[in-house]
Amino acid sequence: MKTIVVGISGSIAAYKACELVRALKKKEYDVEVIMTNNATKFISPLTLGALINKPVLIDDFDDNGYEIKHISYAKKADCFVIVPATANIIGKIANGICDDVLTSSFIAATCPKLIAPAMNVNMYDNLATQRNIERCKTYGIKFVEPGYGLLACGDTGRGKLADLNQIVAMIEYCLSDKPLKNKRVLVTAGPTQEALDPVRYITNHSSGKMGYALAKRAFELGAKVTLITGPTGLDFPYGIKTIEIQTAKEMFMAVKEHYQKQDFIIKAAAVGDYRVKEIAKDKIKKKEETLTLELIKNDDILAFLGEHKTNQIICGFAMETQNLIENARKKLIHKNCDLLVANNLKEPGAGFKNDTNKVTFLTAENTQEIELMSKNNLSDLILKKLIEIQEEKAC
Ligand code: CTP
């Protein structure tokens, strides 16, 4: 189990650290908390202690035997974060000052380190603070930049603690190995929508969850990720260039613009196969008992990629309701994919809206059934499989 040490300094945003600790515990990380004395004026160590089910470190000199606490915390950390970080604590770290247990432990830690600042806009913009942040970055410390908004002091500007999802994403990025470092990954996700008239459109049930999980995991594994997404309602993943499209045509244009630079392309989107021949300029009024729409075929983006690929590794998806393996293998060959991830919509736990999926991997040589698992874990497996395919090709 990985250990995350969360350091809390004396900013009003300290209360948000409780939510962060809770989120990390839910993800089954071992969490330790160190608070500065000023932080304890904003939130009670009792709250944090209850959330992690153990004491919070505030004083290096309490009489708990001979353990040198700031060093033992530094040693056990797989990732050390300071959330929220004040201008003062950033200044101390930038200049190597360790006059409390948090700064001492942070400076002693050799694991990946992360700082999420939160302070008044003028304190944040102050040249000294900015210089200190730049200096910390040269030590390899990563920052989750604060957001813009109404601050506790009443001012509006930069200085608001970053969204907790962003902070968790950066922590998970810091914790992961980076087999995709210097690699580019393009993921398409979600449904497409084809307009019928100004009011209506044809679409499908794709939630985008599989594609977003793949993009997020590729980022954590060190890749430079581009996500081309249809309308999903999901939050855009942190650290990823995200391009919004609506129609299959728009997705095709975006893919064409980006595919050549990629090392891996994953087509998790549920692309609409047809669009109406002519979109009505005005709302189609109801008249007869039946209405016939004339549809024309959209380009097959995956088939285009299969035809034009140079050294990109291409992964397609196939959603079937019958003859899974037979249909999927036809798609693998016809679309010239390196890996096809096939699922049967009728299997429990598989398909669009779930957080889980039950799939089969098909390559030119093999068919491999994969057990039911979360889309997050499956993303990891798919990416590792693609890395393996690339390595085999390189031999
Ligand atoms: N796909 C695509 N462009 C399309 C249709 C599909 O790129 N116009 C991609 C999907 O993103 C997916 C794969 O092709 O990776 C298979 O999609 P699927 O809908 O299962 O198959 P189709 O080729 O559309 O065939 P059918 O609908 O007849 O099963």
Short mmCIF file of C-alpha atoms and ligand atoms in Angstrom, two decimals:
data_model
loop_
_atom_site.label_atom_id
_atom_site.label_comp_id
_atom_site.label_asym_id
_atom_site.label_seq_id
_atom_site.Cartn_x
_atom_site.Cartn_y
_atom_site.Cartn_z
CA MET A 1 0.00 0.00 0.00
CA LYS A 2 1.39 3.41 -0.96
CA THR A 3 1.80 6.06 1.73
CA ILE A 4 0.88 9.66 1.10
CA VAL A 5 1.97 12.25 3.63
CA VAL A 6 -0.36 15.24 3.60
CA GLY A 7 1.12 18.41 5.09
CA ILE A 8 -1.34 21.14 6.06
CA SER A 9 -0.28 24.74 6.60
CA GLY A 10 -2.20 27.71 8.00
CA SER A 11 -4.44 28.88 5.19
CA ILE A 12 -8.21 29.22 5.45
CA ALA A 13 -8.38 26.49 2.76
CA ALA A 14 -7.03 24.07 5.40
CA TYR A 15 -10.57 22.75 5.88
CA LYS A 16 -10.42 21.38 2.31
CA ALA A 17 -7.53 19.13 3.35
CA CYS A 18 -10.09 17.04 5.28
CA GLU A 19 -11.90 16.27 2.00
CA LEU A 20 -8.59 15.43 0.33
CA VAL A 21 -7.59 13.05 3.12
CA ARG A 22 -11.02 11.41 2.92
CA ALA A 23 -10.73 11.00 -0.87
CA LEU A 24 -7.27 9.43 -0.53
CA LYS A 25 -8.46 7.05 2.20
CA LYS A 26 -11.38 6.00 -0.03
CA LYS A 27 -8.83 5.12 -2.71
CA GLU A 28 -7.18 2.90 -0.07
CA TYR A 29 -3.94 4.82 0.32
CA ASP A 30 -2.17 4.86 3.65
CA VAL A 31 -2.36 8.52 4.69
CA GLU A 32 -0.27 10.36 7.31
CA VAL A 33 -0.94 13.96 8.27
CA ILE A 34 1.48 16.64 9.45
CA MET A 35 0.07 20.01 10.52
CA THR A 36 1.78 23.29 11.29
CA ASN A 37 0.74 25.05 14.49
CA ASN A 38 -1.05 27.69 12.43
CA ALA A 39 -3.01 24.98 10.58
CA THR A 40 -4.36 23.73 13.92
CA LYS A 41 -5.95 27.17 14.42
CA PHE A 42 -8.08 26.58 11.30
CA ILE A 43 -9.00 22.89 11.71
CA SER A 44 -8.77 20.49 14.58
CA PRO A 45 -6.13 17.72 14.54
CA LEU A 46 -8.89 15.59 16.06
CA THR A 47 -10.83 15.74 12.76
CA LEU A 48 -7.80 14.70 10.72
CA GLY A 49 -6.81 12.04 13.29
CA ALA A 50 -10.31 10.55 13.09
CA LEU A 51 -10.15 10.50 9.29
CA ILE A 52 -6.85 8.58 9.21
CA ASN A 53 -7.42 6.60 12.44
CA LYS A 54 -4.08 7.62 13.91
CA PRO A 55 -2.40 10.62 15.49
CA VAL A 56 -1.48 13.68 13.49
CA LEU A 57 2.11 14.93 13.69
CA ILE A 58 2.35 18.54 14.92
CA ASP A 59 5.32 18.62 17.26
CA ASP A 60 8.65 16.88 16.69
CA PHE A 61 9.48 17.13 20.37
CA ASP A 62 6.54 15.41 22.03
CA ASP A 63 7.69 12.64 24.33
CA ASN A 64 6.93 9.58 22.21
CA GLY A 65 10.16 7.66 22.65
CA TYR A 66 13.23 8.25 20.54
CA GLU A 67 11.75 8.15 17.06
CA ILE A 68 12.92 11.09 14.94
CA LYS A 69 9.50 11.76 13.57
CA HIS A 70 10.19 14.22 10.78
CA ILE A 71 12.66 11.74 9.30
CA SER A 72 10.47 8.66 9.72
CA TYR A 73 7.54 10.43 8.02
CA ALA A 74 9.84 11.57 5.20
CA LYS A 75 11.12 8.01 4.74
CA LYS A 76 7.74 6.33 4.62
CA ALA A 77 6.24 8.78 2.10
CA ASP A 78 5.73 7.53 -1.46
CA CYS A 79 4.36 10.99 -2.23
CA PHE A 80 4.47 14.10 -0.02
CA VAL A 81 1.93 16.87 -0.61
CA ILE A 82 1.37 20.21 1.08
CA VAL A 83 -2.29 21.15 0.78
CA PRO A 84 -2.90 24.01 1.26
CA ALA A 85 0.50 25.71 1.09
CA THR A 86 0.85 29.31 2.32
CA ALA A 87 3.27 31.89 0.91
CA ASN A 88 5.26 31.44 4.11
CA ILE A 89 5.73 27.67 3.82
CA ILE A 90 6.63 27.93 0.11
CA GLY A 91 9.18 30.63 0.99
CA LYS A 92 10.71 28.43 3.68
CA ILE A 93 10.98 25.40 1.38
CA ALA A 94 12.46 27.51 -1.43
CA ASN A 95 15.17 28.72 0.94
CA GLY A 96 15.83 25.51 2.84
CA ILE A 97 14.44 26.76 6.15
CA CYS A 98 13.17 23.91 8.35
CA ASP A 99 11.92 25.51 11.56
CA ASP A 100 8.89 23.28 12.08
CA VAL A 101 8.04 19.63 11.67
CA LEU A 102 6.34 20.07 8.28
CA THR A 103 9.18 21.90 6.55
CA SER A 104 11.79 19.61 8.17
CA SER A 105 10.01 16.49 7.02
CA PHE A 106 9.27 17.87 3.52
CA ILE A 107 12.88 18.83 2.95
CA ALA A 108 14.04 15.42 4.23
CA ALA A 109 11.72 13.52 1.85
CA THR A 110 13.20 12.11 -1.35
CA CYS A 111 9.90 10.89 -2.89
CA PRO A 112 7.89 12.88 -5.47
CA LYS A 113 6.68 16.11 -3.85
CA LEU A 114 3.70 18.27 -4.62
CA ILE A 115 2.54 21.69 -3.44
CA ALA A 116 -0.97 23.14 -3.83
CA PRO A 117 -0.85 26.85 -2.87
CA ALA A 118 -3.82 28.77 -1.45
CA MET A 119 -3.56 32.42 -0.43
CA ASN A 120 -4.67 35.97 -1.17
CA VAL A 121 -4.24 37.00 -4.82
CA ASN A 122 -1.70 39.74 -4.03
CA MET A 123 0.32 37.40 -1.86
CA TYR A 124 0.30 34.84 -4.69
CA ASP A 125 1.21 37.38 -7.37
CA ASN A 126 3.93 38.95 -5.21
CA LEU A 127 7.30 38.66 -6.92
CA ALA A 128 8.88 37.00 -3.90
CA THR A 129 6.22 34.27 -3.87
CA GLN A 130 6.53 33.73 -7.61
CA ARG A 131 10.30 33.58 -7.35
CA ASN A 132 10.02 31.05 -4.52
CA ILE A 133 7.63 28.89 -6.54
CA GLU A 134 10.01 28.94 -9.51
CA ARG A 135 12.88 28.03 -7.23
CA CYS A 136 10.93 25.09 -5.74
CA LYS A 137 10.19 23.87 -9.27
CA THR A 138 13.92 23.74 -9.98
CA TYR A 139 14.20 21.31 -7.04
CA GLY A 140 11.76 18.98 -8.86
CA ILE A 141 8.75 19.90 -6.72
CA LYS A 142 5.49 19.86 -8.70
CA PHE A 143 2.77 22.48 -8.23
CA VAL A 144 -0.99 22.26 -8.66
CA GLU A 145 -1.68 25.87 -9.63
CA PRO A 146 -4.38 27.66 -7.66
CA GLY A 147 -7.66 28.54 -9.33
CA TYR A 148 -9.22 31.94 -10.02
CA GLY A 149 -12.25 33.06 -8.02
CA LEU A 150 -13.67 34.79 -4.97
CA LEU A 151 -11.19 34.36 -2.11
CA ALA A 152 -11.99 34.12 1.60
CA CYS A 153 -10.62 37.66 2.15
CA GLY A 154 -13.20 39.08 -0.30
CA ASP A 155 -10.73 39.73 -3.13
CA THR A 156 -11.21 38.06 -6.49
CA GLY A 157 -8.26 36.57 -8.37
CA ARG A 158 -5.79 33.71 -8.42
CA GLY A 159 -5.15 32.05 -5.09
CA LYS A 160 -8.06 29.66 -4.58
CA LEU A 161 -6.92 26.12 -3.73
CA ALA A 162 -7.05 23.95 -6.89
CA ASP A 163 -9.94 21.57 -7.33
CA LEU A 164 -9.43 18.47 -5.18
CA ASN A 165 -9.88 16.15 -8.19
CA GLN A 166 -6.92 17.90 -9.81
CA ILE A 167 -4.83 17.44 -6.68
CA VAL A 168 -5.73 13.72 -6.46
CA ALA A 169 -4.93 13.33 -10.20
CA MET A 170 -1.50 14.91 -9.67
CA ILE A 171 -0.82 12.71 -6.63
CA GLU A 172 -1.66 9.61 -8.68
CA TYR A 173 0.52 10.93 -11.49
CA CYS A 174 3.41 11.31 -9.03
CA LEU A 175 2.88 7.78 -7.69
CA SER A 176 2.87 5.96 -11.03
CA ASP A 177 5.79 4.51 -12.95
CA LYS A 178 6.20 6.30 -16.27
CA PRO A 179 6.47 3.66 -19.02
CA LEU A 180 4.77 6.13 -21.40
CA LYS A 181 7.22 8.98 -20.76
CA ASN A 182 7.90 10.90 -24.00
CA LYS A 183 5.06 9.02 -25.73
CA ARG A 184 1.97 10.58 -27.26
CA VAL A 185 -1.41 8.96 -26.81
CA LEU A 186 -4.60 9.98 -28.61
CA VAL A 187 -7.90 8.78 -27.14
CA THR A 188 -11.36 9.28 -28.58
CA ALA A 189 -14.28 8.97 -26.18
CA GLY A 190 -18.00 9.33 -25.74
CA PRO A 191 -20.83 9.39 -28.26
CA THR A 192 -21.26 11.51 -31.37
CA GLN A 193 -24.44 13.46 -32.06
CA GLU A 194 -25.89 13.89 -35.56
CA ALA A 195 -28.42 16.69 -35.85
CA LEU A 196 -31.80 16.07 -37.52
CA ASP A 197 -33.02 19.65 -37.18
CA PRO A 198 -32.23 22.58 -34.82
CA VAL A 199 -33.89 20.70 -31.93
CA ARG A 200 -33.10 16.99 -32.28
CA TYR A 201 -30.20 14.65 -32.89
CA ILE A 202 -29.34 10.95 -33.25
CA THR A 203 -26.87 9.59 -30.70
CA ASN A 204 -26.09 6.47 -28.64
CA HIS A 205 -25.74 5.52 -24.97
CA SER A 206 -21.96 5.93 -24.67
CA SER A 207 -21.04 7.52 -21.32
CA GLY A 208 -17.39 8.23 -22.22
CA LYS A 209 -16.24 6.55 -18.98
CA MET A 210 -13.95 4.00 -20.68
CA GLY A 211 -12.24 6.61 -22.88
CA TYR A 212 -11.80 9.09 -20.02
CA ALA A 213 -10.36 6.34 -17.78
CA LEU A 214 -7.88 5.46 -20.55
CA ALA A 215 -6.86 9.09 -21.07
CA LYS A 216 -6.41 9.62 -17.33
CA ARG A 217 -4.34 6.45 -16.90
CA ALA A 218 -2.17 7.25 -19.95
CA PHE A 219 -1.43 10.64 -18.36
CA GLU A 220 -0.53 8.97 -15.04
CA LEU A 221 1.83 6.64 -16.92
CA GLY A 222 3.67 9.68 -18.24
CA ALA A 223 2.18 10.16 -21.73
CA LYS A 224 1.32 13.42 -23.44
CA VAL A 225 -2.37 12.79 -23.95
CA THR A 226 -4.89 14.27 -26.39
CA LEU A 227 -8.53 13.43 -25.76
CA ILE A 228 -11.12 13.97 -28.49
CA THR A 229 -14.51 13.71 -26.86
CA GLY A 230 -18.15 13.78 -27.78
CA PRO A 231 -20.65 15.27 -25.30
CA THR A 232 -20.45 13.26 -22.05
CA GLY A 233 -21.06 15.58 -19.09
CA LEU A 234 -17.89 14.18 -17.45
CA ASP A 235 -15.31 16.58 -16.01
CA PHE A 236 -12.35 17.04 -18.35
CA PRO A 237 -9.38 15.06 -16.96
CA TYR A 238 -6.53 17.08 -15.47
CA GLY A 239 -3.32 17.56 -17.48
CA ILE A 240 -4.83 16.40 -20.78
CA LYS A 241 -5.40 18.38 -23.97
CA THR A 242 -9.14 17.91 -24.50
CA ILE A 243 -10.91 18.67 -27.78
CA GLU A 244 -14.70 18.73 -27.80
CA ILE A 245 -16.58 17.58 -30.88
CA GLN A 246 -20.20 16.83 -31.60
CA THR A 247 -20.49 14.97 -34.91
CA ALA A 248 -18.59 12.03 -36.43
CA LYS A 249 -17.33 14.42 -39.10
CA GLU A 250 -15.88 16.77 -36.46
CA MET A 251 -14.25 13.81 -34.70
CA PHE A 252 -12.74 12.67 -38.00
CA MET A 253 -11.34 16.18 -38.66
CA ALA A 254 -9.81 16.37 -35.17
CA VAL A 255 -8.32 12.86 -35.51
CA LYS A 256 -6.86 13.71 -38.93
CA GLU A 257 -5.21 16.79 -37.46
CA HIS A 258 -3.54 14.85 -34.64
CA TYR A 259 -2.98 11.21 -35.62
CA GLN A 260 0.37 11.51 -37.37
CA LYS A 261 2.29 12.64 -34.25
CA GLN A 262 0.94 9.86 -32.01
CA ASP A 263 2.61 6.71 -30.70
CA PHE A 264 -0.70 5.15 -29.61
CA ILE A 265 -4.25 5.79 -30.78
CA ILE A 266 -7.19 4.38 -28.85
CA LYS A 267 -10.62 4.64 -30.47
CA ALA A 268 -12.93 4.16 -27.51
CA ALA A 269 -15.58 6.53 -28.91
CA ALA A 270 -18.94 5.17 -30.03
CA VAL A 271 -19.00 6.88 -33.41
CA GLY A 272 -22.38 7.24 -35.11
CA ASP A 273 -22.37 5.16 -38.31
CA TYR A 274 -24.91 7.37 -40.10
CA ARG A 275 -26.03 10.99 -40.32
CA VAL A 276 -29.10 12.48 -41.99
CA LYS A 277 -28.58 13.36 -45.61
CA GLU A 278 -29.82 16.87 -45.04
CA ILE A 279 -30.27 18.57 -41.68
CA ALA A 280 -33.65 20.37 -41.66
CA LYS A 281 -33.20 24.14 -41.30
CA ASP A 282 -36.32 24.42 -39.14
CA LYS A 283 -37.88 22.15 -36.59
CA ILE A 284 -39.49 19.10 -38.22
CA LYS A 285 -43.20 19.38 -37.43
CA LYS A 286 -45.26 16.29 -36.73
CA LYS A 287 -47.69 15.55 -39.53
CA GLU A 288 -48.05 11.98 -40.79
CA GLU A 289 -48.23 8.81 -38.67
CA THR A 290 -44.77 7.77 -39.85
CA LEU A 291 -41.65 9.75 -40.66
CA THR A 292 -38.85 8.48 -42.89
CA LEU A 293 -35.33 9.85 -42.50
CA GLU A 294 -32.74 9.38 -45.20
CA LEU A 295 -29.38 8.58 -43.63
CA ILE A 296 -25.95 8.46 -45.21
CA LYS A 297 -22.88 6.62 -43.96
CA ASN A 298 -20.21 8.42 -41.94
CA ASP A 299 -16.53 7.82 -42.65
CA ASP A 300 -15.03 5.01 -40.61
CA ILE A 301 -12.32 6.81 -38.64
CA LEU A 302 -10.69 3.65 -37.32
CA ALA A 303 -10.52 2.12 -40.81
CA PHE A 304 -8.88 5.35 -42.03
CA LEU A 305 -6.28 5.09 -39.25
CA GLY A 306 -5.65 1.43 -40.04
CA GLU A 307 -5.05 2.34 -43.66
CA HIS A 308 -2.83 5.37 -43.04
CA LYS A 309 -0.86 4.36 -39.96
CA THR A 310 2.91 4.50 -40.14
CA ASN A 311 4.30 3.38 -36.79
CA GLN A 312 1.34 4.17 -34.55
CA ILE A 313 -0.09 1.35 -32.44
CA ILE A 314 -3.85 1.35 -32.99
CA CYS A 315 -6.45 0.07 -30.58
CA GLY A 316 -10.10 -0.23 -31.60
CA PHE A 317 -13.16 -1.22 -29.63
CA ALA A 318 -16.04 -3.40 -30.72
CA MET A 319 -19.40 -3.43 -29.05
CA GLU A 320 -21.47 -6.41 -30.04
CA THR A 321 -24.68 -8.09 -28.96
CA GLN A 322 -24.07 -11.40 -30.76
CA ASN A 323 -21.18 -13.47 -32.22
CA LEU A 324 -18.68 -11.40 -30.24
CA ILE A 325 -15.42 -13.02 -31.27
CA GLU A 326 -16.36 -13.60 -34.90
CA ASN A 327 -17.55 -10.00 -35.43
CA ALA A 328 -14.67 -8.51 -33.45
CA ARG A 329 -12.05 -10.46 -35.41
CA LYS A 330 -13.55 -9.19 -38.68
CA LYS A 331 -13.20 -5.62 -37.36
CA LEU A 332 -9.62 -6.24 -36.21
CA ILE A 333 -8.65 -7.38 -39.71
CA HIS A 334 -10.79 -5.00 -41.74
CA LYS A 335 -9.70 -1.94 -39.75
CA ASN A 336 -6.06 -3.10 -39.46
CA CYS A 337 -5.85 -2.62 -35.66
CA ASP A 338 -3.04 -3.90 -33.46
CA LEU A 339 -5.47 -4.59 -30.60
CA LEU A 340 -9.22 -4.84 -30.56
CA VAL A 341 -11.05 -4.65 -27.24
CA ALA A 342 -14.40 -6.36 -27.69
CA ASN A 343 -17.35 -6.49 -25.36
CA ASN A 344 -20.80 -7.96 -25.42
CA LEU A 345 -23.38 -5.41 -24.31
CA LYS A 346 -25.58 -8.20 -22.99
CA GLU A 347 -23.01 -9.47 -20.46
CA PRO A 348 -23.56 -8.31 -16.86
CA GLY A 349 -21.09 -5.56 -15.91
CA ALA A 350 -20.10 -4.80 -19.51
CA GLY A 351 -21.00 -1.84 -21.67
CA PHE A 352 -21.73 1.82 -21.65
CA LYS A 353 -22.91 3.26 -18.36
CA ASN A 354 -21.18 0.92 -15.89
CA ASP A 355 -17.99 1.64 -14.00
CA THR A 356 -16.92 -1.92 -14.86
CA ASN A 357 -16.32 -3.74 -18.11
CA LYS A 358 -15.95 -7.34 -19.26
CA VAL A 359 -13.91 -7.57 -22.43
CA THR A 360 -11.90 -9.83 -24.72
CA PHE A 361 -8.57 -8.74 -26.23
CA LEU A 362 -7.99 -9.71 -29.85
CA THR A 363 -4.69 -9.42 -31.66
CA ALA A 364 -3.62 -10.98 -34.96
CA GLU A 365 -2.26 -13.97 -33.02
CA ASN A 366 -4.41 -14.28 -29.90
CA THR A 367 -7.81 -14.07 -28.28
CA GLN A 368 -7.63 -13.40 -24.55
CA GLU A 369 -10.68 -13.26 -22.28
CA ILE A 370 -10.31 -10.67 -19.51
CA GLU A 371 -12.19 -10.98 -16.21
CA LEU A 372 -14.78 -8.41 -15.12
CA MET A 373 -12.99 -5.38 -13.68
CA SER A 374 -13.31 -1.63 -13.11
CA LYS A 375 -12.80 0.58 -16.14
CA ASN A 376 -9.85 2.17 -14.28
CA ASN A 377 -8.07 -1.17 -13.85
CA LEU A 378 -8.96 -2.21 -17.38
CA SER A 379 -7.40 1.03 -18.69
CA ASP A 380 -4.14 0.08 -17.06
CA LEU A 381 -4.30 -3.39 -18.61
CA ILE A 382 -5.09 -2.06 -22.10
CA LEU A 383 -2.21 0.45 -21.96
CA LYS A 384 0.24 -2.20 -20.70
CA LYS A 385 -0.90 -4.50 -23.55
CA LEU A 386 -0.33 -1.71 -26.10
CA ILE A 387 3.15 -1.04 -24.69
CA GLU A 388 3.89 -4.77 -24.98
CA ILE A 389 2.70 -4.77 -28.63
CA GLN A 390 4.89 -1.77 -29.40
CA GLU A 391 7.92 -3.42 -27.80
CA GLU A 392 7.32 -6.64 -29.76
CA LYS A 393 7.06 -4.64 -33.00
CA ALA A 394 10.27 -2.78 -32.23
CA CYS A 395 12.19 -6.11 -31.90
N1 CTP B 1 -15.51 3.52 -35.49
C1 CTP B 1 -14.97 4.60 -36.14
N2 CTP B 1 -15.72 5.28 -37.06
C2 CTP B 1 -16.97 4.90 -37.34
C3 CTP B 1 -17.53 3.78 -36.68
C4 CTP B 1 -16.76 3.11 -35.75
O1 CTP B 1 -13.82 4.94 -35.90
N3 CTP B 1 -17.66 5.59 -38.23
C5 CTP B 1 -14.66 2.78 -34.54
C6 CTP B 1 -15.13 2.82 -33.10
O2 CTP B 1 -14.56 3.94 -32.41
C7 CTP B 1 -14.62 1.50 -32.55
C8 CTP B 1 -14.64 0.59 -33.77
O3 CTP B 1 -14.68 1.44 -34.91
O4 CTP B 1 -13.29 1.60 -32.10
C9 CTP B 1 -15.80 -0.37 -33.84
O5 CTP B 1 -17.01 0.33 -33.69
P1 CTP B 1 -18.40 -0.45 -33.69
O6 CTP B 1 -19.50 0.52 -33.53
O7 CTP B 1 -18.34 -1.63 -32.75
O8 CTP B 1 -18.41 -1.10 -35.14
P2 CTP B 1 -18.77 -0.58 -36.57
O9 CTP B 1 -17.53 -0.58 -37.39
O10 CTP B 1 -19.52 0.70 -36.50
O11 CTP B 1 -19.69 -1.76 -37.11
P3 CTP B 1 -21.17 -2.22 -36.64
O12 CTP B 1 -21.86 -0.98 -36.14
O13 CTP B 1 -21.76 -2.76 -37.89
O14 CTP B 1 -20.96 -3.27 -35.59
#
